[in-house]
Coordinates of C-alpha atoms in Angstrom, one line a residue:
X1 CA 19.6 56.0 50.5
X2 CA 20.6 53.8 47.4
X3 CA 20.7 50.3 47.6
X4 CA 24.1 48.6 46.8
X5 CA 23.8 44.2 47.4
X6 CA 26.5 43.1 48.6
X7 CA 28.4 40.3 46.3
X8 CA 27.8 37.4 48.8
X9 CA 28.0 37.2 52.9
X10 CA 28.7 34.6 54.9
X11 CA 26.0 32.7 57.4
X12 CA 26.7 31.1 60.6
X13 CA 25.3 29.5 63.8
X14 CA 26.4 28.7 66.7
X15 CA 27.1 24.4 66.8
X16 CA 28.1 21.7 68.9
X17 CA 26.5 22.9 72.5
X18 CA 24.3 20.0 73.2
X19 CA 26.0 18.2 76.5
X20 CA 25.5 14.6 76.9
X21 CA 21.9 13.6 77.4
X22 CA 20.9 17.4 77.2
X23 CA 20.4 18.7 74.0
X24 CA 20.3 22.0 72.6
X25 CA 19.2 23.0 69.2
X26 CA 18.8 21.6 65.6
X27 CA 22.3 21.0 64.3
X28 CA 21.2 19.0 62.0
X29 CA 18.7 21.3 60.2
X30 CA 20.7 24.7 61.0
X31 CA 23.8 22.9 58.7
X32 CA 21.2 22.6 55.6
X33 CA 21.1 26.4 55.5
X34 CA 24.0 27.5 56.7
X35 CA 28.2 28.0 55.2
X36 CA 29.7 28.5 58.4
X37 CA 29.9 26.3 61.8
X38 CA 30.5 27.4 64.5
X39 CA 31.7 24.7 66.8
X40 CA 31.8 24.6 70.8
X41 CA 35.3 23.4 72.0
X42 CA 33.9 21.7 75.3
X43 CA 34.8 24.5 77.6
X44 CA 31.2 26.6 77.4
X45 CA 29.1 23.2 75.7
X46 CA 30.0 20.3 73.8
X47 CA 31.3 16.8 75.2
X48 CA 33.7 15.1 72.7
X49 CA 30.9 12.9 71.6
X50 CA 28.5 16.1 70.5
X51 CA 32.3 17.6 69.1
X52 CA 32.8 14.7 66.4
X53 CA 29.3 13.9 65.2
X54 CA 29.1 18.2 64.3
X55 CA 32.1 17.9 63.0
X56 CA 31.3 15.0 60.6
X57 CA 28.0 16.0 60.1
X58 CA 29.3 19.9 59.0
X59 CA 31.4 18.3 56.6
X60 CA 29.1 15.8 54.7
X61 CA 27.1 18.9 53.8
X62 CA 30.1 21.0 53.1
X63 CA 29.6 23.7 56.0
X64 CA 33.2 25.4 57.2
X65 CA 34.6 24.3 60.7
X66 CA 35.2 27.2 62.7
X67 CA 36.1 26.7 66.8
X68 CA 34.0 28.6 69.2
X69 CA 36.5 29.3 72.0
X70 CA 35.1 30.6 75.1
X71 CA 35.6 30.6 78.9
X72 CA 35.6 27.7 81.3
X73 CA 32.3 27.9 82.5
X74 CA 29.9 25.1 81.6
X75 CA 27.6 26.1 84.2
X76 CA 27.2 29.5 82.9
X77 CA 27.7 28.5 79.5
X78 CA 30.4 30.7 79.0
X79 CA 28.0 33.9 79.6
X80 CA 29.9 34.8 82.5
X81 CA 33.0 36.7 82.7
X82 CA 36.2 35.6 84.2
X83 CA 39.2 37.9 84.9
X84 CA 41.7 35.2 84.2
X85 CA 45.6 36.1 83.5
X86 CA 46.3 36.5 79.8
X87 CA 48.9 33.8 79.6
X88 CA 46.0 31.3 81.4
X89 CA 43.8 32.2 78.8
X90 CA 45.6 31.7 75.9
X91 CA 46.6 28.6 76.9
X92 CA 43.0 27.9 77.0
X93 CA 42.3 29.0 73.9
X94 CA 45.2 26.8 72.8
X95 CA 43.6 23.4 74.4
X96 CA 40.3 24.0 73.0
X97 CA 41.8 24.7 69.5
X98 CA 43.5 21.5 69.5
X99 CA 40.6 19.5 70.8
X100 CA 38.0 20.8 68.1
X101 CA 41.0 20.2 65.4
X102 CA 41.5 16.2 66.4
X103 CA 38.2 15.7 65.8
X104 CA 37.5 18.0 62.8
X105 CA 41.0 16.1 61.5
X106 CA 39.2 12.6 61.9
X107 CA 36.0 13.9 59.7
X108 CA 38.3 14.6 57.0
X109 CA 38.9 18.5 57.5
X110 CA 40.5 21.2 59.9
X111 CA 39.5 24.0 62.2
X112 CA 39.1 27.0 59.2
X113 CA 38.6 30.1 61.8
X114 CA 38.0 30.8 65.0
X115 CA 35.1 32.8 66.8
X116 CA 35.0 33.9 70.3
X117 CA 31.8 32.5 72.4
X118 CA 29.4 35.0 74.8
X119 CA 31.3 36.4 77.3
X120 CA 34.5 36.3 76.0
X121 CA 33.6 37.7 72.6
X122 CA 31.6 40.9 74.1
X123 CA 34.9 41.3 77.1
X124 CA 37.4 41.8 73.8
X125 CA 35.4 44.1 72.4
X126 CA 37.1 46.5 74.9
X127 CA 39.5 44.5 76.8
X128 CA 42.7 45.0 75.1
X129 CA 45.3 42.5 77.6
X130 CA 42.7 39.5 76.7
X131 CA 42.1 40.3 72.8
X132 CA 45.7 40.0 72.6
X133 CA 46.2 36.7 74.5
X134 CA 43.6 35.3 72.0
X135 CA 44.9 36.5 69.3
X136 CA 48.4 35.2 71.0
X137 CA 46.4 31.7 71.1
X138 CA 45.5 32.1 67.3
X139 CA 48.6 33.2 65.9
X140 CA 51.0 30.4 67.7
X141 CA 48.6 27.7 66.7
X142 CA 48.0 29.1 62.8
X143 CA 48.3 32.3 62.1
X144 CA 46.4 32.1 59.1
X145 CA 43.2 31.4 60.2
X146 CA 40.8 34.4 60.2
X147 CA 39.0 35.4 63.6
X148 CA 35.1 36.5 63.8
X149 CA 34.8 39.6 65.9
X150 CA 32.6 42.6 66.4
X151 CA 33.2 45.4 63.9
X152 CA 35.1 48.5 65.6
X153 CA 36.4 46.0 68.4
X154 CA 39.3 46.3 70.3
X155 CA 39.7 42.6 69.4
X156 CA 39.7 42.8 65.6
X157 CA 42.0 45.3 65.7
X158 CA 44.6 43.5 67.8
X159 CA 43.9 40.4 65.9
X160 CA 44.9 42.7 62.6
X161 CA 48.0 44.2 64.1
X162 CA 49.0 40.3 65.1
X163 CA 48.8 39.8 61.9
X164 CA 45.3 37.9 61.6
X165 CA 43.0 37.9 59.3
X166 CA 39.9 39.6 60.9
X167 CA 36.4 38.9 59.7
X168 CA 33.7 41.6 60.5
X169 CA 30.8 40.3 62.3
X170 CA 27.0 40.9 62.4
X171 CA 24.5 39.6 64.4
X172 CA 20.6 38.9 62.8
X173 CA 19.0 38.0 66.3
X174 CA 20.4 40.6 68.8
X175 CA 20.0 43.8 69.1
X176 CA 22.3 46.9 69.0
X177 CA 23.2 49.9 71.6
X178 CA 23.7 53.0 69.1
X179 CA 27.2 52.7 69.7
X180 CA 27.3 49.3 67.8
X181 CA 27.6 46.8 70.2
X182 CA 25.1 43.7 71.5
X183 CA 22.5 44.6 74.2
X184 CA 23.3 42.8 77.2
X185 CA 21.1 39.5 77.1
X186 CA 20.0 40.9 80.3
X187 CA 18.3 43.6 79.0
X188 CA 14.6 43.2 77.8
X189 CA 14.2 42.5 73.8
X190 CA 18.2 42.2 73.6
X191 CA 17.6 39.0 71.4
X192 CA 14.5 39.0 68.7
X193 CA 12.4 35.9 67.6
X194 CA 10.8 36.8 65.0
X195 CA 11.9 35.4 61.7
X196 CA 10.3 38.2 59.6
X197 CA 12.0 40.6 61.3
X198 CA 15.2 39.1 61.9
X199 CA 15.4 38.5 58.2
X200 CA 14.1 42.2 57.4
X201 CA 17.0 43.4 59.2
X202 CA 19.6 40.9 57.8
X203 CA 18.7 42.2 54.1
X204 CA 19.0 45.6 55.4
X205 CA 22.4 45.0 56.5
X206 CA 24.1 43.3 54.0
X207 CA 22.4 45.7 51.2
X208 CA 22.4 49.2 52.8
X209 CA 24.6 48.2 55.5
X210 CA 23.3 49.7 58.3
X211 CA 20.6 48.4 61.1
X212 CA 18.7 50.2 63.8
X213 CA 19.4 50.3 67.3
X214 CA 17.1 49.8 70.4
X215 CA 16.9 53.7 70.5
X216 CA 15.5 53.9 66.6
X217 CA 18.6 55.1 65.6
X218 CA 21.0 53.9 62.3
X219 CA 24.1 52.1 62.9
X220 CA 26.9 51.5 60.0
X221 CA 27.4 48.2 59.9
X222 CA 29.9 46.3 57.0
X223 CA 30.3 42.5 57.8
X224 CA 31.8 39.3 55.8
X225 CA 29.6 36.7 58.1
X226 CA 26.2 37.4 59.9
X227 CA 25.3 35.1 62.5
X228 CA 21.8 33.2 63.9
X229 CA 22.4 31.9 67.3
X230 CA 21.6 27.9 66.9
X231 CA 20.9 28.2 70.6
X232 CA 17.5 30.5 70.3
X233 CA 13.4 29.4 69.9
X234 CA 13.2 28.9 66.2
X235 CA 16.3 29.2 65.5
X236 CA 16.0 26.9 62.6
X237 CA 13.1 29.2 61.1
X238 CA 14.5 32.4 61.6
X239 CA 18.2 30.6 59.4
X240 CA 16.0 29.9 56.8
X241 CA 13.9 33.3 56.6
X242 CA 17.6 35.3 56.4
X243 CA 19.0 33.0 53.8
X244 CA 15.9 33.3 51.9
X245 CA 15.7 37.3 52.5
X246 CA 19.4 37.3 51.5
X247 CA 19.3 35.6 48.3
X248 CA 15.7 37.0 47.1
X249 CA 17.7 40.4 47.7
X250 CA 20.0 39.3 45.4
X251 CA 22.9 38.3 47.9
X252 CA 24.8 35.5 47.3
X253 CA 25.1 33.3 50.7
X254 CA 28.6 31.5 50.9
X255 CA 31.2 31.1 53.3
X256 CA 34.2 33.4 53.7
X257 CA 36.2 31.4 52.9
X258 CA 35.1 30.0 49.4
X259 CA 37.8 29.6 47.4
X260 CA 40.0 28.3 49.7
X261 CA 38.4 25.1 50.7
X262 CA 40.1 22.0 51.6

């Protein structure tokens, strides 16, 4: 199969989800190697004190703001599904973009995008009455900021048809079902550690743009951002192998949205 780089690709990590005395990953060294952030909203992680220091500390090294809206379940950390009613949701959605913004708005920037957290992002990949009420959610508070989804999803497409921006998604860490979805995180090897490999498959997707299932077998994949979950073992080491992969490949890493800072 030729090779074909693509121009430049987008890298982001999951922010922000360290809970008062409790904390969770390296924020601070994950924003060194990173373009995108994306920030908890307090509903799955974050307290407003974890909120603004991300927030300022994203912007001092010029990483995009993006709000990670999920469900309200900080015990399950928003892995959990919850069949709410769709005008509930966005509603929720709603709250959790306006809390991220204030405090985004006090380090000098905005909310650039939005990205679905855990269960809510893999339940709109097929569940078309709660894509729509956040995409609902997105387009009454600014309908022109772009949403991360799965590619193929139910949710990207309704985001489209609202008329979103959608953002094609891959994932460097997780693994795939041959029909291009996540493995369940309750499945065995459904999230990898190793940074050689994670980066080996990275490379593969944003130059050939395909990666290989759990059964051995290729799965198209085109995506605009690739994310490393800030929340795994090594998380910092296995940013820094993919943006290293990426760019020795050839691939230029930058946000999304360059060109349209401010």
């Amino acid at each position: 199969m030729t090779t074909t780089a693509t121009a430049s690709i987008d890298l982001n990590a999951d922010l922000g989800e360290s809970f008062g005395s409790w904390t969770l990953g390296d924020d601070d060294a994950l924003l060194d190697v990173i373009t995108s952030a994306n920030i908890a909203c307090g509903f799955h992680a974050g307290d407003p004190t974890v909120l603004r220091r991300t927030c300022e500390r994203a912007v001092e090294r010029g990483v995009m703001i993006g709000a990670q809206v999920g469900y309200r379940d900080l015990a399950g950390f928003g892995r959990r599904f919850v069949d709410m009613d769709p005008h509930d949701l966005t509603n929720d959605v709603l709250y959790q973009l306006g809390a991220l913004e204030a405090f985004a708005r006090v380090a000098g920037t905005r909310v650039r995008y939005v990205k679905p957290h855990g269960a809510l992002y893999n339940a709109i990949v097929h569940h078309e009455a709660q894509a729509e009420a956040v995409a609902d959610a997105v387009r009454r508070y600014d309908p022109t900021l772009p949403v991360l989804g799965l590619p193929g999803s139910v949710w990207l497409g309704v985001a489209e048809a609202a008329g979103l921006v959608p953002v094609a998604e891959a994932f460097a860490d997780r693994a795939y079902t041959p029909e291009g979805t996540l493995v369940s995180r309750r499945e065995p090897d459904a999230v990898l550690h190793d940074p050689d490999e994670v980066a080996g498959r990275t490379v593969r997707m944003a130059t050939r743009h395909e990666v290989v299932a759990a059964d051995g077998s290729l799965v198209a994949v085109q995506a605009g951002s690739v994310c490393v979950h800030g929340d795994s073992p090594g998380a910092v080491a296995m940013a820094t192998a993919v943006r290293r992969g990426l760019e020795e490949a050839g691939v230029r890493v930058a946000s999304f949205l360059d060109g349209d800072a401010g």
